[in-house]
Each structure stands twice: as structure tokens, then as C-alpha cells.
């Protein structure tokens, strides 16, 4: 059980903002929200993470709702290279590993 | 960010042979590394946890005698697929846990595509 729900796929026009939603209604108070992405045939790449405050880095912004039951990853100006599967993760396994769900396949189109 | 190097990126082998995959943390020490497997159009599934200086912990359903893991140093873990068969063909990905500031993150290698003929 990945504890997150994401749409299976989304399209975005090149140059526009990509807003990827994630539902994590059963998140615990001390669980962080992590976002990774996986470009085809590569290993996952860390994007951003947060606990309850909104976060921004050079790659993306993370908006977490006040009740922490959902979040949105924002890629401000999507490019073709942002086409990937995006994983929202809140759950760590007993070994300290990340547990991946099915993610959202984002297709950025010209 | 931290860098995890994984080699080889792609390997094709005959059925019955063994294949070794290396995973190195280049700029940090990793007491724990993880090995995932990913079949086409599916998500990553944890196979085993590799701890430096001790035996690996395998997930249910993963044969420890078939997937040998060695974590002999703080920067290197290896996965050996012994007597590989076509059903072992998959994308294998390693990751290492690193602490940056107050939080921990997992960093991933680039993956190894194994094709067993």
C-alpha cells in the first residue's frame, strides 16, 4: 500500500506550468511528502520534499494543503525533457526504503 | 546532490550464466543501500536491503541464493544474479540513503537493464 493516489497520466504543453496532484489522506503527522521522477530507462531522480510548509527549489515547487491530505508538484515551465513518470511518496518501509506507487506519467508536448 | 553510480547500464547474457551489478556512492558513505527491480510498465519493487558489514535482508519472495548481495564497504554494494534465466530479465536499480541537513533522502543509480537469452 503506497498510501498515495495520483492520476495515471497527464499532458502539458511545452512552456506551460505542469501541476501534478497527489492525494495522501492517511498521512501521519511526521511523514514527509517526497517527489521523485523517472525518465524512461533511468533511475528515479529526487525532485523535492516537504512536511507542511510549501517548498521551492531549482526544479519545482511543492504545495501542501493545510490539512496535509494532498499536495501539488508544480513544474513552472515544462520542457520536453520533463516527460517522465512522477512519483509522490509518503511511505517508508521498515528497512528505510521508499515505497513507490504507480505514479503519474507526464507527457510534455510541443 | 549525492551521486550514485551503477554499472553496467545494460547487459545481455546467456541463460545459466551469472551477472554482477555494481552500485557505488561517489561522494558520501552509505551504510545502507537498496536494490529494486522494475518490470516493464510497472513500478519499482524492493528486492533487498544491503547493510555494510552484515547480511542483506531480502523481501518476501526474493531468493537470497539467486540474488547475492555483498556490501563490503561504505561506498560499494554488488548484486550478483546467479544462474540467470529469461524470467530474471528486468531493470535493476540500486539506491543509497544519505542524510542532507535534517532529512534523509534516497539517491538512485541509473539502473541496469538485464536481458537473459
Short mmCIF file of C-alpha atoms in Angstrom, two decimals:
data_model
loop_
_atom_site.label_atom_id
_atom_site.label_comp_id
_atom_site.label_asym_id
_atom_site.label_seq_id
_atom_site.Cartn_x
_atom_site.Cartn_y
_atom_site.Cartn_z
CA UNK A 1 0.00 0.00 0.00
CA UNK A 2 1.67 3.17 -1.23
CA UNK A 3 -0.73 5.46 0.70
CA UNK A 4 -0.86 7.91 -2.21
CA UNK A 5 -3.23 8.40 -5.13
CA UNK A 6 -2.10 10.05 -8.34
CA UNK A 7 -3.74 10.34 -11.77
CA UNK A 8 -2.20 7.77 -14.09
CA UNK A 9 -1.37 10.26 -16.81
CA UNK A 10 -1.36 13.96 -17.66
CA UNK A 11 -0.45 16.09 -20.65
CA UNK A 12 1.12 19.52 -20.57
CA UNK A 13 2.06 21.98 -23.29
CA UNK A 14 5.72 22.92 -23.52
CA UNK A 15 6.44 26.18 -21.71
CA UNK A 16 3.33 25.97 -19.55
CA UNK A 17 3.18 25.06 -15.89
CA UNK A 18 2.63 21.41 -15.06
CA UNK A 19 0.60 20.84 -11.91
CA UNK A 20 0.72 17.27 -10.66
CA UNK A 21 -1.69 16.39 -7.84
CA UNK A 22 -1.27 13.78 -5.16
CA UNK A 23 -3.74 12.61 -2.56
CA UNK A 24 -2.33 11.30 0.73
CA UNK A 25 -5.31 11.49 3.05
CA UNK A 26 -3.92 8.98 5.58
CA UNK A 27 -0.54 10.66 6.01
CA UNK A 28 0.82 10.67 9.54
CA UNK A 29 1.90 13.83 11.32
CA UNK A 30 5.61 13.16 10.99
CA UNK A 31 5.62 11.80 7.43
CA UNK A 32 7.21 13.89 4.75
CA UNK A 33 5.96 14.13 1.19
CA UNK A 34 8.66 13.24 -1.33
CA UNK A 35 8.55 13.64 -5.10
CA UNK A 36 10.75 11.71 -7.49
CA UNK A 37 10.60 11.33 -11.22
CA UNK A 38 11.78 8.58 -13.54
CA UNK A 39 12.69 9.30 -17.11
CA UNK A 40 12.41 6.28 -19.38
CA UNK A 41 15.10 3.65 -18.72
CA UNK A 42 16.77 5.65 -15.96
CA UNK A 43 16.80 5.52 -12.18
CA UNK A 44 14.46 7.79 -10.19
CA UNK A 45 15.62 11.36 -9.65
CA UNK A 46 14.89 13.29 -6.45
CA UNK A 47 12.87 16.45 -7.03
CA UNK A 48 11.70 17.92 -3.75
CA UNK A 49 10.19 17.07 -0.38
CA UNK A 50 8.31 18.83 2.40
CA UNK A 51 6.49 18.34 5.67
CA UNK A 52 3.86 21.07 5.91
CA UNK A 53 5.30 24.27 4.52
CA UNK A 54 5.41 24.96 0.82
CA UNK A 55 8.83 24.33 -0.67
CA UNK A 56 10.63 25.57 -3.76
CA UNK A 57 13.93 24.64 -5.35
CA UNK A 58 15.55 24.98 -8.74
CA UNK A 59 13.48 22.16 -10.16
CA UNK A 60 9.97 22.62 -8.80
CA UNK A 61 7.60 23.91 -6.16
CA UNK A 62 5.67 21.77 -3.70
CA UNK A 63 2.36 22.99 -2.36
CA UNK A 64 0.97 21.05 0.61
CA UNK A 65 -2.57 21.71 1.80
CA UNK A 66 -3.05 22.89 5.36
CA UNK A 67 -4.60 19.58 6.41
CA UNK A 68 -1.71 17.77 4.66
CA UNK A 69 -4.08 15.41 2.92
CA UNK A 70 -2.95 16.40 -0.54
CA UNK A 71 -0.15 18.15 -2.35
CA UNK A 72 0.70 19.50 -5.78
CA UNK A 73 4.03 19.44 -7.54
CA UNK A 74 4.48 22.39 -9.87
CA UNK A 75 6.95 22.49 -12.73
CA UNK A 76 6.74 26.20 -13.62
CA UNK A 77 7.84 25.99 -17.26
CA UNK A 78 7.66 22.44 -18.53
CA UNK A 79 10.06 21.33 -21.25
CA UNK A 80 10.10 18.20 -23.37
CA UNK A 81 12.81 16.81 -21.08
CA UNK A 82 10.33 16.86 -18.20
CA UNK A 83 8.42 13.99 -19.80
CA UNK A 84 8.65 11.25 -17.17
CA UNK A 85 6.75 9.27 -14.54
CA UNK A 86 6.37 11.35 -11.39
CA UNK A 87 6.07 9.59 -8.04
CA UNK A 88 4.59 11.10 -4.92
CA UNK A 89 5.82 9.13 -1.91
CA UNK A 90 4.98 9.39 1.76
CA UNK A 91 5.72 5.92 2.96
CA UNK A 92 8.98 4.47 4.07
CA UNK A 93 9.40 0.75 4.51
CA UNK A 94 10.66 -0.94 7.62
CA UNK A 95 14.15 -1.06 6.11
CA UNK A 96 14.26 2.68 5.48
CA UNK A 97 13.39 2.26 1.80
CA UNK A 98 10.93 4.32 -0.22
CA UNK A 99 7.74 2.58 -1.29
CA UNK A 100 6.73 3.53 -4.81
CA UNK A 101 3.18 3.68 -6.12
CA UNK A 102 2.25 3.80 -9.80
CA UNK A 103 2.95 7.49 -10.30
CA UNK A 104 1.72 9.91 -12.95
CA UNK A 105 3.05 9.70 -16.47
CA UNK A 106 3.53 13.32 -17.56
CA UNK A 107 3.79 13.92 -21.30
CA UNK A 108 5.03 17.37 -22.29
CA UNK A 109 4.01 18.14 -25.86
CA UNK A 110 5.37 20.76 -28.27
CA UNK B 1 23.01 16.27 -4.63
CA UNK B 2 24.62 12.97 -3.79
CA UNK B 3 25.68 10.75 -6.68
CA UNK B 4 25.14 7.02 -7.00
CA UNK B 5 26.95 5.26 -9.83
CA UNK B 6 25.66 1.95 -11.17
CA UNK B 7 27.38 -0.33 -13.70
CA UNK B 8 26.83 -1.79 -16.17
CA UNK B 9 23.91 0.09 -17.64
CA UNK B 10 22.97 -2.77 -19.90
CA UNK B 11 23.94 -6.44 -20.03
CA UNK B 12 22.88 -9.31 -22.23
CA UNK B 13 23.80 -12.80 -21.12
CA UNK B 14 23.05 -16.41 -21.87
CA UNK B 15 20.77 -18.44 -19.68
CA UNK B 16 22.68 -20.13 -16.85
CA UNK B 17 25.41 -17.51 -16.52
CA UNK B 18 25.92 -15.12 -13.62
CA UNK B 19 25.86 -11.34 -13.81
CA UNK B 20 27.31 -8.86 -11.32
CA UNK B 21 25.97 -5.32 -10.95
CA UNK B 22 27.90 -2.69 -9.01
CA UNK B 23 26.49 0.26 -7.10
CA UNK B 24 28.78 2.97 -5.71
CA UNK B 25 28.08 6.06 -3.66
CA UNK B 26 30.57 8.55 -5.09
CA UNK B 27 30.60 11.44 -2.65
CA UNK B 28 29.12 10.05 0.53
CA UNK B 29 29.21 6.96 2.67
CA UNK B 30 26.17 4.72 2.62
CA UNK B 31 25.72 2.23 5.43
CA UNK B 32 22.52 1.10 3.76
CA UNK B 33 21.83 0.52 0.09
CA UNK B 34 18.70 -0.84 -1.52
CA UNK B 35 18.16 -2.98 -4.60
CA UNK B 36 14.94 -2.55 -6.57
CA UNK B 37 13.61 -4.38 -9.60
CA UNK B 38 11.27 -2.93 -12.19
CA UNK B 39 9.39 -4.85 -14.86
CA UNK B 40 8.07 -3.04 -17.96
CA UNK B 41 5.25 -0.58 -17.25
CA UNK B 42 5.37 -1.37 -13.54
CA UNK B 43 6.63 0.50 -10.52
CA UNK B 44 9.80 -0.20 -8.56
CA UNK B 45 9.68 -3.11 -6.15
CA UNK B 46 12.20 -3.52 -3.35
CA UNK B 47 14.19 -6.75 -3.58
CA UNK B 48 16.63 -6.45 -0.71
CA UNK B 49 18.36 -4.14 1.71
CA UNK B 50 22.12 -4.18 1.80
CA UNK B 51 23.84 -3.25 5.05
CA UNK B 52 27.57 -2.65 5.22
CA UNK B 53 29.34 -5.39 7.08
CA UNK B 54 26.31 -7.61 7.61
CA UNK B 55 23.98 -9.91 5.73
CA UNK B 56 21.42 -8.46 3.38
CA UNK B 57 17.73 -8.51 4.20
CA UNK B 58 15.55 -9.90 1.43
CA UNK B 59 11.91 -9.13 0.74
CA UNK B 60 9.40 -11.94 0.70
CA UNK B 61 9.56 -13.96 -2.47
CA UNK B 62 13.12 -12.95 -3.41
CA UNK B 63 15.55 -15.87 -3.42
CA UNK B 64 18.67 -14.97 -1.47
CA UNK B 65 20.71 -17.74 -3.10
CA UNK B 66 19.85 -16.45 -6.54
CA UNK B 67 20.38 -12.75 -5.87
CA UNK B 68 23.63 -12.49 -3.94
CA UNK B 69 24.32 -9.15 -2.32
CA UNK B 70 27.66 -8.00 -0.96
CA UNK B 71 28.18 -4.67 0.80
CA UNK B 72 31.84 -4.87 1.71
CA UNK B 73 32.50 -1.16 2.09
CA UNK B 74 30.64 2.05 2.87
CA UNK B 75 30.65 3.02 -0.79
CA UNK B 76 30.08 -0.21 -2.69
CA UNK B 77 27.31 -2.78 -2.90
CA UNK B 78 27.09 -5.51 -5.52
CA UNK B 79 24.19 -7.62 -6.73
CA UNK B 80 25.01 -10.90 -8.45
CA UNK B 81 22.26 -12.66 -10.35
CA UNK B 82 23.35 -16.29 -10.30
CA UNK B 83 22.35 -18.80 -12.97
CA UNK B 84 20.24 -16.20 -14.71
CA UNK B 85 17.13 -17.27 -16.61
CA UNK B 86 14.92 -15.34 -19.04
CA UNK B 87 12.40 -14.57 -16.28
CA UNK B 88 15.17 -12.64 -14.48
CA UNK B 89 15.25 -10.14 -17.33
CA UNK B 90 14.35 -6.83 -15.78
CA UNK B 91 15.55 -3.33 -14.90
CA UNK B 92 17.58 -3.42 -11.67
CA UNK B 93 18.11 -0.19 -9.74
CA UNK B 94 20.19 0.49 -6.65
CA UNK B 95 19.78 3.33 -4.22
CA UNK B 96 21.63 4.68 -1.23
CA UNK B 97 20.41 6.61 1.75
CA UNK B 98 22.10 9.92 2.50
CA UNK B 99 21.45 12.49 5.13
CA UNK B 100 21.41 16.08 3.94
CA UNK B 101 20.71 18.56 6.69
CA UNK B 102 17.89 17.41 8.96
CA UNK B 103 16.37 14.99 6.45
CA UNK B 104 17.24 11.75 4.78
CA UNK B 105 16.88 11.17 1.07
CA UNK B 106 17.36 8.23 -1.21
CA UNK B 107 19.52 8.68 -4.28
CA UNK B 108 19.32 6.24 -7.13
CA UNK B 109 21.69 4.76 -9.65
CA UNK B 110 20.93 4.93 -13.35
CA UNK B 111 19.78 1.33 -13.46
CA UNK B 112 20.90 -1.85 -15.22
CA UNK B 113 18.81 -3.42 -17.96
CA UNK B 114 19.39 -7.17 -17.81
CA UNK B 115 18.36 -9.30 -20.75
CA UNK B 116 18.78 -13.07 -20.40
CA UNK B 117 18.62 -15.03 -23.64
#
